[in-house]
XYZ file of C-alpha atoms in Angstrom:
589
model
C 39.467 30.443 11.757
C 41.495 30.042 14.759
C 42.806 26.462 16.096
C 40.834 24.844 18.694
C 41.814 24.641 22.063
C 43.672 22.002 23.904
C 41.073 19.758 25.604
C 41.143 20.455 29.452
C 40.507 17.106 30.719
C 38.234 14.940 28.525
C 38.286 11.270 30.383
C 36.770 8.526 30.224
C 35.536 5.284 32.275
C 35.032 2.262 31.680
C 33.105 0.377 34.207
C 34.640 -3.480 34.320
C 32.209 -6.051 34.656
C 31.900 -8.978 37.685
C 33.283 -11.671 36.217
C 35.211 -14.310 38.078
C 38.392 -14.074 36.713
C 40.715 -16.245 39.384
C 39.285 -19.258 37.530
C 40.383 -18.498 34.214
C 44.384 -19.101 33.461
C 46.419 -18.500 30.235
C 45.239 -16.187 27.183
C 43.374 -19.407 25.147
C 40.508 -19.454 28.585
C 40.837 -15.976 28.403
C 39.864 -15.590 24.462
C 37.432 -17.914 25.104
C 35.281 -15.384 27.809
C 35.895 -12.456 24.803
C 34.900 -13.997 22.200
C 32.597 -17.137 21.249
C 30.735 -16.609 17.784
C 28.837 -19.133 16.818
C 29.049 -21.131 13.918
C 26.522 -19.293 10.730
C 23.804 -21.402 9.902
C 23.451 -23.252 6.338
C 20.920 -21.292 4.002
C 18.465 -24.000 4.453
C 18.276 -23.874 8.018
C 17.742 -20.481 8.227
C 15.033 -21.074 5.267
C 13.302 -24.088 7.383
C 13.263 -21.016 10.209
C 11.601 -18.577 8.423
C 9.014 -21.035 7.579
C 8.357 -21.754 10.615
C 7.962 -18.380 12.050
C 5.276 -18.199 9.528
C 3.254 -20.866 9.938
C 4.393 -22.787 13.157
C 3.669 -19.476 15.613
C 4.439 -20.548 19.441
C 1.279 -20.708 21.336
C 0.577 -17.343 24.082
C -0.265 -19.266 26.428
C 1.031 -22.165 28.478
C -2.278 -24.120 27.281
C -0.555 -27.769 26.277
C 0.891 -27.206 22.395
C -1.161 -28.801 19.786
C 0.139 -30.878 17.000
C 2.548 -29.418 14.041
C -0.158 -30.090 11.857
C -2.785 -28.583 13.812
C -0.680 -25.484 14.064
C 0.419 -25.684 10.041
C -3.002 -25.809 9.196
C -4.111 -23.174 11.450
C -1.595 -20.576 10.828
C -1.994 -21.596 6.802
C -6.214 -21.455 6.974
C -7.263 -19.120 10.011
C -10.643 -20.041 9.308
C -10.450 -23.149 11.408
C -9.178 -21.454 14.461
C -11.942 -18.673 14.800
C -14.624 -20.415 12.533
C -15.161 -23.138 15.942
C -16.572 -19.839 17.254
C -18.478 -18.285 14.988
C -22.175 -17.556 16.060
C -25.491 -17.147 14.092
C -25.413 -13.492 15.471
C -22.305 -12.834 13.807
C -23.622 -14.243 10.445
C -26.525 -11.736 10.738
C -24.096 -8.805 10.457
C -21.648 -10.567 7.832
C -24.947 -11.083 6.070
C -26.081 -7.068 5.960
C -22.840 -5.950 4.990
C -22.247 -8.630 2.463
C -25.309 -7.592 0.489
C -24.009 -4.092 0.801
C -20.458 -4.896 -0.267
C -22.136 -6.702 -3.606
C -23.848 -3.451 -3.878
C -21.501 -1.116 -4.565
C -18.861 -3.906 -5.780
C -20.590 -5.418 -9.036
C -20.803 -1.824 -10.683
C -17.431 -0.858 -9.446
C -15.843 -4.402 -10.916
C -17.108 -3.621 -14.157
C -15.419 -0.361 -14.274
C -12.555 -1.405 -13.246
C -12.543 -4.110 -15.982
C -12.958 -1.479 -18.416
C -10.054 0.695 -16.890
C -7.767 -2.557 -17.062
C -9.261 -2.919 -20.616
C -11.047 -6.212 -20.678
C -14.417 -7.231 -20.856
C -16.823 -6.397 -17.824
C -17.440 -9.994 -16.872
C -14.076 -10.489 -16.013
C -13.898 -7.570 -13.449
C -16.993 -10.019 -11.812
C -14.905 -13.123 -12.201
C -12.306 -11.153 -10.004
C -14.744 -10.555 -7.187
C -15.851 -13.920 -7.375
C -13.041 -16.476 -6.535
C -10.096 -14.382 -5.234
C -12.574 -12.882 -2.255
C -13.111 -16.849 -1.075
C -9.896 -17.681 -1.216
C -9.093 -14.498 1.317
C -11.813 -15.555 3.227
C -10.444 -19.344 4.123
C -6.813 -18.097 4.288
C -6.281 -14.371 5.496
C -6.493 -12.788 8.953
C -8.348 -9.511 8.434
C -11.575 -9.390 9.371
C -12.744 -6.210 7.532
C -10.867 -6.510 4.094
C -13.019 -6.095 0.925
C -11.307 -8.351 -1.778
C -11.373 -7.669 -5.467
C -10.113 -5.415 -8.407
C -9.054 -2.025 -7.488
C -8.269 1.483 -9.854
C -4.906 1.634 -9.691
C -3.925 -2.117 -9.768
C -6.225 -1.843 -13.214
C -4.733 1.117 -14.075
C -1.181 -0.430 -13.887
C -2.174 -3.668 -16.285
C -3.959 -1.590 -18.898
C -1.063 1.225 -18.956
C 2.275 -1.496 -18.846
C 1.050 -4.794 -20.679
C -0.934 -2.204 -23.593
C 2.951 -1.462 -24.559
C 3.499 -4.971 -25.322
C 0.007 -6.331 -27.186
C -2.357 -3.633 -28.087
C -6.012 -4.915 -26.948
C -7.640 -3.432 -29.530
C -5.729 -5.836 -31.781
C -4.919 -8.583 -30.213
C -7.822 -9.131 -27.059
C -6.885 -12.876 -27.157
C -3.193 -12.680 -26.802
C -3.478 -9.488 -23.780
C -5.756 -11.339 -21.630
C -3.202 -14.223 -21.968
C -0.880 -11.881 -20.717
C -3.219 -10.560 -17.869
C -3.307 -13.906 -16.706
C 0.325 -14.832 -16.606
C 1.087 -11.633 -14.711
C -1.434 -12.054 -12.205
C 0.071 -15.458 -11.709
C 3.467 -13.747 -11.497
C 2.196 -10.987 -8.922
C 0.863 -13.839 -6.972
C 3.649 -15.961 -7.011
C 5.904 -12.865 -5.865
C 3.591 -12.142 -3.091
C 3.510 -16.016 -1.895
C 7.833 -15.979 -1.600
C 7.367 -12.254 0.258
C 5.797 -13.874 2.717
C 7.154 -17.199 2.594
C 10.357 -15.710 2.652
C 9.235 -13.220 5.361
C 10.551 -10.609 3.142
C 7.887 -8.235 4.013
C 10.817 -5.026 4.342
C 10.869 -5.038 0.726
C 7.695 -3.017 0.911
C 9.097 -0.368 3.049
C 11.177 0.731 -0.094
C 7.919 2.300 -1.313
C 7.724 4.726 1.346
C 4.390 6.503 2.907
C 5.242 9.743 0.700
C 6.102 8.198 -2.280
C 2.632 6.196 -1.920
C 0.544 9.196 -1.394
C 2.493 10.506 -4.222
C 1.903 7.950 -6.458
C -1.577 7.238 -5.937
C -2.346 10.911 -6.588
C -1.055 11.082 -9.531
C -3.122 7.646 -10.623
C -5.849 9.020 -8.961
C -5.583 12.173 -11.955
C -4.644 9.500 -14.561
C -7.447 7.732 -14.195
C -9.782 10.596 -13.885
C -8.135 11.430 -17.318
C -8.672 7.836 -19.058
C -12.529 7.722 -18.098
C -13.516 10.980 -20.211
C -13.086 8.317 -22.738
C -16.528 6.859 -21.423
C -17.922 9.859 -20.152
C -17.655 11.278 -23.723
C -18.454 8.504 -25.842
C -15.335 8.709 -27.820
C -14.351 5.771 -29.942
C -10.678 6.159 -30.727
C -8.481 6.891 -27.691
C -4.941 7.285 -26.450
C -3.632 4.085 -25.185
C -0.975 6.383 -23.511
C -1.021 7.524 -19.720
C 0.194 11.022 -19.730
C -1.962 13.731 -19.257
C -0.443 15.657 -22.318
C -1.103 12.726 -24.556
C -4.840 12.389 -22.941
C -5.521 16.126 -23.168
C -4.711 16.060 -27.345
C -7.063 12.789 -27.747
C -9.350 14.745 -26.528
C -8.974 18.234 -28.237
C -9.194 15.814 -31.359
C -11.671 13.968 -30.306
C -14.401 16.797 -29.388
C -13.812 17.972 -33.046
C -16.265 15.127 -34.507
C -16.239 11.902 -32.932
C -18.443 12.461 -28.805
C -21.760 12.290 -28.029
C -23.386 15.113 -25.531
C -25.927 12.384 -24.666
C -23.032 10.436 -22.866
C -21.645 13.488 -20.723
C -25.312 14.850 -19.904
C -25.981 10.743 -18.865
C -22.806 10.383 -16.986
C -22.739 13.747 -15.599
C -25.832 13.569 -13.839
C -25.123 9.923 -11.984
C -21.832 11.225 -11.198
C -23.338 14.096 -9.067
C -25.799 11.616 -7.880
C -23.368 9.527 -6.372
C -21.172 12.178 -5.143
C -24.378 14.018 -3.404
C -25.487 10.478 -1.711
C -21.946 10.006 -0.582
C -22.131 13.114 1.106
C -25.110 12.734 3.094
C -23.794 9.417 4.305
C -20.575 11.120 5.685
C -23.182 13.919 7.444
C -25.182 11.387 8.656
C -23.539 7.634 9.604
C -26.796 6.072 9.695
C -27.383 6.001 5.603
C -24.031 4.742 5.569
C -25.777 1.932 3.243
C -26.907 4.766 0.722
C -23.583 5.789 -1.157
C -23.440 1.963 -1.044
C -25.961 1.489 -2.854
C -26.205 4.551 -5.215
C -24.037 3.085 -7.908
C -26.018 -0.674 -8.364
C -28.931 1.678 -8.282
C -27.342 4.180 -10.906
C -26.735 1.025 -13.429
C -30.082 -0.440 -12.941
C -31.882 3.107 -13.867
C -29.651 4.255 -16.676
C -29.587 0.583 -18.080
C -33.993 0.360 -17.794
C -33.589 4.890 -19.368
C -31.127 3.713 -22.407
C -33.286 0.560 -22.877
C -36.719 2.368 -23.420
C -35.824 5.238 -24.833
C -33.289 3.425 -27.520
C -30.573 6.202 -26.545
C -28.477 3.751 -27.737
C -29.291 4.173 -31.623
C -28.405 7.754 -30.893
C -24.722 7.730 -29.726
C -24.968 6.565 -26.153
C -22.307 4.017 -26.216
C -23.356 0.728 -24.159
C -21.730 -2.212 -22.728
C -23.442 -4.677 -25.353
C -21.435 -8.151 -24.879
C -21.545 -9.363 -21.900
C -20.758 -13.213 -21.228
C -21.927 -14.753 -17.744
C -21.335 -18.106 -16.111
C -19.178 -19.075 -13.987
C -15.328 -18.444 -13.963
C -13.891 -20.515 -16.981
C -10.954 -21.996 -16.187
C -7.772 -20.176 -17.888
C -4.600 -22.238 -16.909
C -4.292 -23.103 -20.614
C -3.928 -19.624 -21.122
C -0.690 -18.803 -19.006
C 2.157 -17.762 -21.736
C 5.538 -19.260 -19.833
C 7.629 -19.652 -23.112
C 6.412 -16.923 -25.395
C 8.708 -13.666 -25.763
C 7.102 -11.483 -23.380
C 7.514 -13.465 -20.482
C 9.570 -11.677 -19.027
C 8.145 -8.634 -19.347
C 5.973 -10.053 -17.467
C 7.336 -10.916 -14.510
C 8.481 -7.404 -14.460
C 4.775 -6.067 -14.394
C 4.098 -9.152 -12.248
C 6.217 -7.646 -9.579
C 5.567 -3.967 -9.823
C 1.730 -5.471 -9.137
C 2.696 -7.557 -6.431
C 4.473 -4.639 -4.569
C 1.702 -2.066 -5.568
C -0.996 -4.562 -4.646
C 0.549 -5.520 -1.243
C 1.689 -2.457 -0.265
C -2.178 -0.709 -0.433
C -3.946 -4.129 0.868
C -1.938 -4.674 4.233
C -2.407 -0.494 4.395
C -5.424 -1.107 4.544
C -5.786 -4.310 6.778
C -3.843 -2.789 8.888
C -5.712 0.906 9.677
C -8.788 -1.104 10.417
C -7.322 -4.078 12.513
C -5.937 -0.979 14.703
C -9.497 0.406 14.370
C -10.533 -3.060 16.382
C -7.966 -3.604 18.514
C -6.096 -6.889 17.047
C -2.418 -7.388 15.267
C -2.080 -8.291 11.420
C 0.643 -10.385 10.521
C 1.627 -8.824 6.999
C 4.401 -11.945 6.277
C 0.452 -14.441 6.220
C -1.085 -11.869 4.675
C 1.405 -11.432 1.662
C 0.816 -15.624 1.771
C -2.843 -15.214 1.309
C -2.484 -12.453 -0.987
C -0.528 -14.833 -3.455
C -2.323 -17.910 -3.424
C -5.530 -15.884 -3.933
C -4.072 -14.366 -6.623
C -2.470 -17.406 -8.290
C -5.386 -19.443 -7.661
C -7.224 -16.214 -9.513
C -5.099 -16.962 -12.756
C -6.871 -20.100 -13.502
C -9.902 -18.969 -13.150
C -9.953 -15.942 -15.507
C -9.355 -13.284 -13.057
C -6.976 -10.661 -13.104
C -4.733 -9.166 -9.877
C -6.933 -8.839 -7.124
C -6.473 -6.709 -3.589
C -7.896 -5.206 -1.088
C -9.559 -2.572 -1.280
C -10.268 0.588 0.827
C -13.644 2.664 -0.353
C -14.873 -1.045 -0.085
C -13.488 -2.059 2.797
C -15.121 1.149 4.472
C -17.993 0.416 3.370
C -17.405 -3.105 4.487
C -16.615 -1.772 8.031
C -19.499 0.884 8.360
C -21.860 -2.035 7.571
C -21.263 -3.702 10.723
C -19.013 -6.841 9.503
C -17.415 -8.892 12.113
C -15.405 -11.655 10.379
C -14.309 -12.332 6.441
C -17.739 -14.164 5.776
C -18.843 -10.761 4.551
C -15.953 -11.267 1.734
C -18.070 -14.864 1.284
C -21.628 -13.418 0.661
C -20.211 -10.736 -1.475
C -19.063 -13.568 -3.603
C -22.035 -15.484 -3.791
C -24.129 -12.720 -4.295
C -21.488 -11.530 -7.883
C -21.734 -15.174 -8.829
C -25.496 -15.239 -8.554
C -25.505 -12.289 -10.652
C -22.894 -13.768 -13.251
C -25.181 -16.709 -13.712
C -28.841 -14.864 -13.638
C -28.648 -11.435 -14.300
C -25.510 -10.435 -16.879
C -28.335 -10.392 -19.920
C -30.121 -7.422 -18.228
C -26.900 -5.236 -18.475
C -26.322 -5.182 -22.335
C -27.443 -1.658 -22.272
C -25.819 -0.638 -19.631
C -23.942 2.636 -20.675
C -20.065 3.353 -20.372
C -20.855 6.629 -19.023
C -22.269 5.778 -15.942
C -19.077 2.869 -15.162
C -17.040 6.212 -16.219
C -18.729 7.832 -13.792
C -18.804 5.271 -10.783
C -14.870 5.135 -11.062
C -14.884 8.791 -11.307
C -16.788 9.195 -7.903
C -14.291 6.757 -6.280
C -11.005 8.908 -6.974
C -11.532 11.362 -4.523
C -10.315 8.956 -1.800
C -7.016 8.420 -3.443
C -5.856 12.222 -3.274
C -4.877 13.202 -0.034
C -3.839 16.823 0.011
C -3.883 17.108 3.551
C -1.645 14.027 3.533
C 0.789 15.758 1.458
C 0.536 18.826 3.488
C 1.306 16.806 6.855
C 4.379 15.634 4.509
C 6.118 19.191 3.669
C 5.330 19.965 7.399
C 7.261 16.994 8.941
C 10.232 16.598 5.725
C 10.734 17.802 2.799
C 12.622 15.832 1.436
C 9.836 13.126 1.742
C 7.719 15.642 0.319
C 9.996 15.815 -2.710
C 9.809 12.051 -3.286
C 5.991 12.727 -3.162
C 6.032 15.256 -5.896
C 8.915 13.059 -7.433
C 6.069 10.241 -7.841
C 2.931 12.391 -8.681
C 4.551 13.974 -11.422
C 6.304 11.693 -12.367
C 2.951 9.365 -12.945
C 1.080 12.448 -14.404
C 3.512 13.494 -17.015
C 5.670 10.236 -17.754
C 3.952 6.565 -16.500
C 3.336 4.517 -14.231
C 6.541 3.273 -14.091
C 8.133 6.463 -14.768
C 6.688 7.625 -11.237
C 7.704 4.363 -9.191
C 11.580 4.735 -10.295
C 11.486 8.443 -9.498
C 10.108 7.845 -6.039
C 12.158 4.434 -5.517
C 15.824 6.540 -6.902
C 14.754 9.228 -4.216
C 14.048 7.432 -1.602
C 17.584 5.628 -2.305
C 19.270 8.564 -2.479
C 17.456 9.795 0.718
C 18.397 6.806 2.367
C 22.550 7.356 1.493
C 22.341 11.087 2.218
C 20.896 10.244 5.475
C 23.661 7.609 6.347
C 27.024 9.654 4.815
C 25.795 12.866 6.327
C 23.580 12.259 10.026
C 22.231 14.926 11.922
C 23.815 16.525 15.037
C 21.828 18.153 17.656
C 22.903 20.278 20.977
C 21.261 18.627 24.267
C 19.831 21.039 26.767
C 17.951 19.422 29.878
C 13.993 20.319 29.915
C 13.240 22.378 33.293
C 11.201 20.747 35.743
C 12.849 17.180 35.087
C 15.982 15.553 36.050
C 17.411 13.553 33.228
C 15.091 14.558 30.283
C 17.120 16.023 27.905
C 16.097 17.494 23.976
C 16.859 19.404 21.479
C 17.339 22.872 22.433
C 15.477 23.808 18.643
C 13.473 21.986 18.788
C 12.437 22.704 22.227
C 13.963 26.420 22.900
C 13.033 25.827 26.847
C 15.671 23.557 27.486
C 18.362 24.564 28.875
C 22.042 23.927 28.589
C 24.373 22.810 31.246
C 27.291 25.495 31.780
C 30.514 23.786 31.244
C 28.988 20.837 29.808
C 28.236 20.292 26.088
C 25.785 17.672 24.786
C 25.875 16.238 21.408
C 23.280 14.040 19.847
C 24.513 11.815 16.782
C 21.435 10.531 14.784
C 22.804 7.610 13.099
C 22.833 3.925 14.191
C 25.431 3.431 12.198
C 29.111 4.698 12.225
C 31.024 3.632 9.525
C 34.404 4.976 6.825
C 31.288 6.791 4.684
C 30.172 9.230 7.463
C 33.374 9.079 10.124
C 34.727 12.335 9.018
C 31.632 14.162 8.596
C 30.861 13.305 12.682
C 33.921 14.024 13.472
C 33.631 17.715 11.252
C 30.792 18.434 12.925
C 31.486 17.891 16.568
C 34.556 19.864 16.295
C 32.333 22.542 15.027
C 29.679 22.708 17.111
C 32.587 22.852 19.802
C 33.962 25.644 18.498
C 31.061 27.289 18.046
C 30.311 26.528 21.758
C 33.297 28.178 22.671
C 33.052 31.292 20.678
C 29.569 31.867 22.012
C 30.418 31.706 25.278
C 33.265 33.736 25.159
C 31.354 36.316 23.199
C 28.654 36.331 25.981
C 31.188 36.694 28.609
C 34.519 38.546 27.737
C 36.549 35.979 28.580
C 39.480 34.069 27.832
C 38.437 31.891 24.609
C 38.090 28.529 25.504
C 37.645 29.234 29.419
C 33.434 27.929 29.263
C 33.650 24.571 27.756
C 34.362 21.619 30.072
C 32.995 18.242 29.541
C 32.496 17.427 25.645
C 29.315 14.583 26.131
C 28.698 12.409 22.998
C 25.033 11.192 22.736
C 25.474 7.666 20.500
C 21.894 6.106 21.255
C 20.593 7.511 18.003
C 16.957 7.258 19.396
């Protein structure tokens, strides 16, 4: 490789500004126009200011400024801004899609209690008070509040490595409890704290990843139910699933269970297919799982399946939420474990809820502040910790549901709850013979919406890198754990981000025909043409620093020199006689 070339004439101008300078005498006035940093603020101040970004908003409008504590209040409990408008026509649609929410969310509870591995009434309990706590202090208007698979998924697969439940129920519901107030205090200080960022470590790849690969994990742990098997794998891997249940189909299931399950499964999935063919029965994949309990629940009771292997719910305790705050565990020697599994649930939990907030809010046209969100979030799910519920969220199958039904504020959220709590008091009795099968089979029919293959395709398309922190998190949830396949997607994603900074991209300018200043990459858009004399270099990196200077700098020269040869290849000339003006492009946009 030959040397380069002596630069012709590279110059450069700076343009001085219009500033007044027959006023200013001796270097001190003269410092003083150059530089004037203020002084940094204390840590409390700029704590008092974050705090009052997020709940002392300035008004849009120059309508005269109400009180602080109007405003507090306000920001804190939205429902007393838009409740002074709420009509009886409103109601009437918050009404219909409340009862439908109920529907479809008292089956799905229970099956999600079961996933999380604690009795069904407490899957209720979690639909009951967290939902009206959203309701009086979060800003979506379509979010469907209560337990979800994969928050479930993470307490039964993190805290059964510290108490098994099978052993100890007492002592791992304690611990349920103290990490739901843990992911709810988290969540509070996120938003508090405006700290909302920390969520973007958990990129869009590594969630579709992740919740994949949960998605197949939980499809795994429900052939528990689905085959009436007594003795199971408390383990999350799809190895150690797969041998339960090569030993378990030896002696121990039932064929009553799979035929039971089986056939409600493809009942739900065939009524959630007509209601994507046709948007009017919207309400009937709504309703086909409450309606899938009630029959198999009236078929088990009169034909006593149940005194030939069809494994039922049996115990179920009603009432209303029993107050747990004696049952938080601050001093014992798991605590903090967890606040470890507190915070993996608060970021999880956050992280799919103001996904989901969000898609719809766009959906109607209005902003969602995530920073009151993430303060809603965790005071609905502290509040949820003394009242026997477990980490609560929102959810998106229901939220759909929520949204197809016609809701128009979070009073939907509020007849959902009523309805649950109506049924905890009046009607748990009638589901003691409910089977496992068919809550097997509800969460079953729910999966499909967490794998997104043509997400993942969109992924490899776009980066693949990001597509490697996708399979980095599905596999690493399928064949190691749930926290196994965070760390892998969180490590790559770090190491993403310092590749990306120690070694940016460079791309060669070429100006698009037809325009007059549009310029692009001439790859990525072969049409555009390059200047002759003139070379245009792109540096994508907003920040230039001692870790990537000498890569730039590597890479200009190169792309100069290859400039050159080209050119002189094309031409048969003298080498270095095409290249003129070197142009550095530092916007980074």
């Amino acid at each position: 490789m030959g040397t380069l070339p002596a630069p012709h004439n590279f110059t450069m101008e700076l343009q001085p500004m219009d500033v007044d300078t027959t006023a200013v005498s001796g270097p001190s006035e003269r410092a003083k126009l150059l530089l004037a940093s203020p002084n940094p603020s204390a840590p409390w101040q700029d704590l008092i200011s974050s705090i009052k970004q997020t709940f002392l908003p300035r008004p849009k409008t120059k309508q005269p400024r109400p009180r602080h504590s109007v405003l507090f209040l306000q920001a804190l409990f939205p429902i007393l801004k838009w409740g002074r408008n709420y009509k009886a026509t409103k109601f009437k649609n918050d009404l219909m899609a409340g009862l439908t929410l109920a529907s479809l969310c008292i089956p799905q509870s229970i099956g999600y209690a079961n996933l999380a591995r604690l009795d069904p009434q407490y899957g209720l309990y979690t639909s009951v008070v967290p939902p009206l706590i959203y309701a009086v202090m979060g800003s979506s208007r379509e979010i469907a509040i209560g337990p979800v698979a994969v928050v479930s998924l993470l307490l039964s697969s993190m805290i059964s490595n510290i108490v098994d439940p099978s052993v100890d129920p007492a002592a791992y519901r304690r611990i349920v409890f103290t990490v739901t107030f843990f992911a709810g205090t988290f969540q509070a200080l996120f938003g508090l704290f405006r700290l909302g960022f920390l969520i973007d470590f958990l990129s869009h790849a590594a969630i579709v990843g992740f919740m994949g690969g949960a998605a197949i994990v939980i499809g795994l742990q429900q052939l528990k139910g689905l085959l009436g098997i007594n003795h199971f794998t408390s383990k999350t891997d799809v190895v150690s699933v797969l041998e339960a249940v090569v030993k378990a189909l030896h002696d121990q299931w039932c064929p009553l269970n799979f035929v039971l399950g089986c056939s409600f499964l493809i009942f739900i999935l065939m009524t959630r297919f007509i209601g994507r063919r046709n948007k009017k029965f919207f309400w009937l994949p709504a309703m086909a799982p409450l309606f899938s309990v009630i029959l198999s629940t009236l078929i088990v009771y009169l034909t006593k399946a149940d005194k030939h292997g069809v494994k039922i719910v049996k115990h179920f305790k009603g009432g209303l939420n029993p107050i747990s705050v004696q049952q938080l565990n601050f001093g014992g020697p798991y605590v903090g474990e967890a606040a470890k599994i507190g915070l993996i649930c608060a970021l999880i939990a956050l992280t799919e809820a103001i996904a989901v907030g969000r898609s719809f809010a766009s959906i109607k046209g209005y902003h969602l502040d995530g920073n009151k969100e993430m303060v809603a979030m965790g005071f609905m799910n502290v509040i949820g910790s003394l009242t026997s519920c477990y980490t609560a969220t929102g959810s998106f199958s229901r939220t759909a549901v929520n949204f197809s039904a016609g809701c128009e504020t979070v009073v939907s959220n509020i007849v959902m709850s009523i309805t649950v709590l109506i049924s905890l008091l009046l009607f748990t009795r009638l589901l003691y013979y409910t089977p496992l099968a068919i809550l097997a089979s509800i969460i079953l029919s729910a999966l499909p919406g967490l794998i997104d293959v043509n997400e993942a395709y969109k992924i490899w398309k776009v980066d693949k890198l990001d597509f490697v922190i996708c399979l980095g998190a599905f596999f690493g949830v399928l064949f190691g754990s749930v926290e196994i396949g965070l760390l892998v997607a969180v490590a790559i994603s770090f190491a993403k981000i310092v590749v990306n900074s120690i070694k940016p991209s460079t791309e060669v300018l070429g100006k698009l025909p037809g325009t007059d200043h549009i310029y692009c990459n001439v790859v990525q858009y072969p049409m555009a043409l390059q200047i002759s004399g003139i070379l245009i270099v792109r540096i994508n990196s907003g920040t230039l620093c001692f870790a990537n200077a000498n890569f730039i700098r590597e890479r200009i020269l190169k792309l100069v020199e290859d400039e050159i040869n080209d050119h002189d290849m094309e031409q048969g000339t003298k080498r270095g006689s095409g290249l003129h003006v070197l142009v550095l492009d530092m916007t980074s946009e």
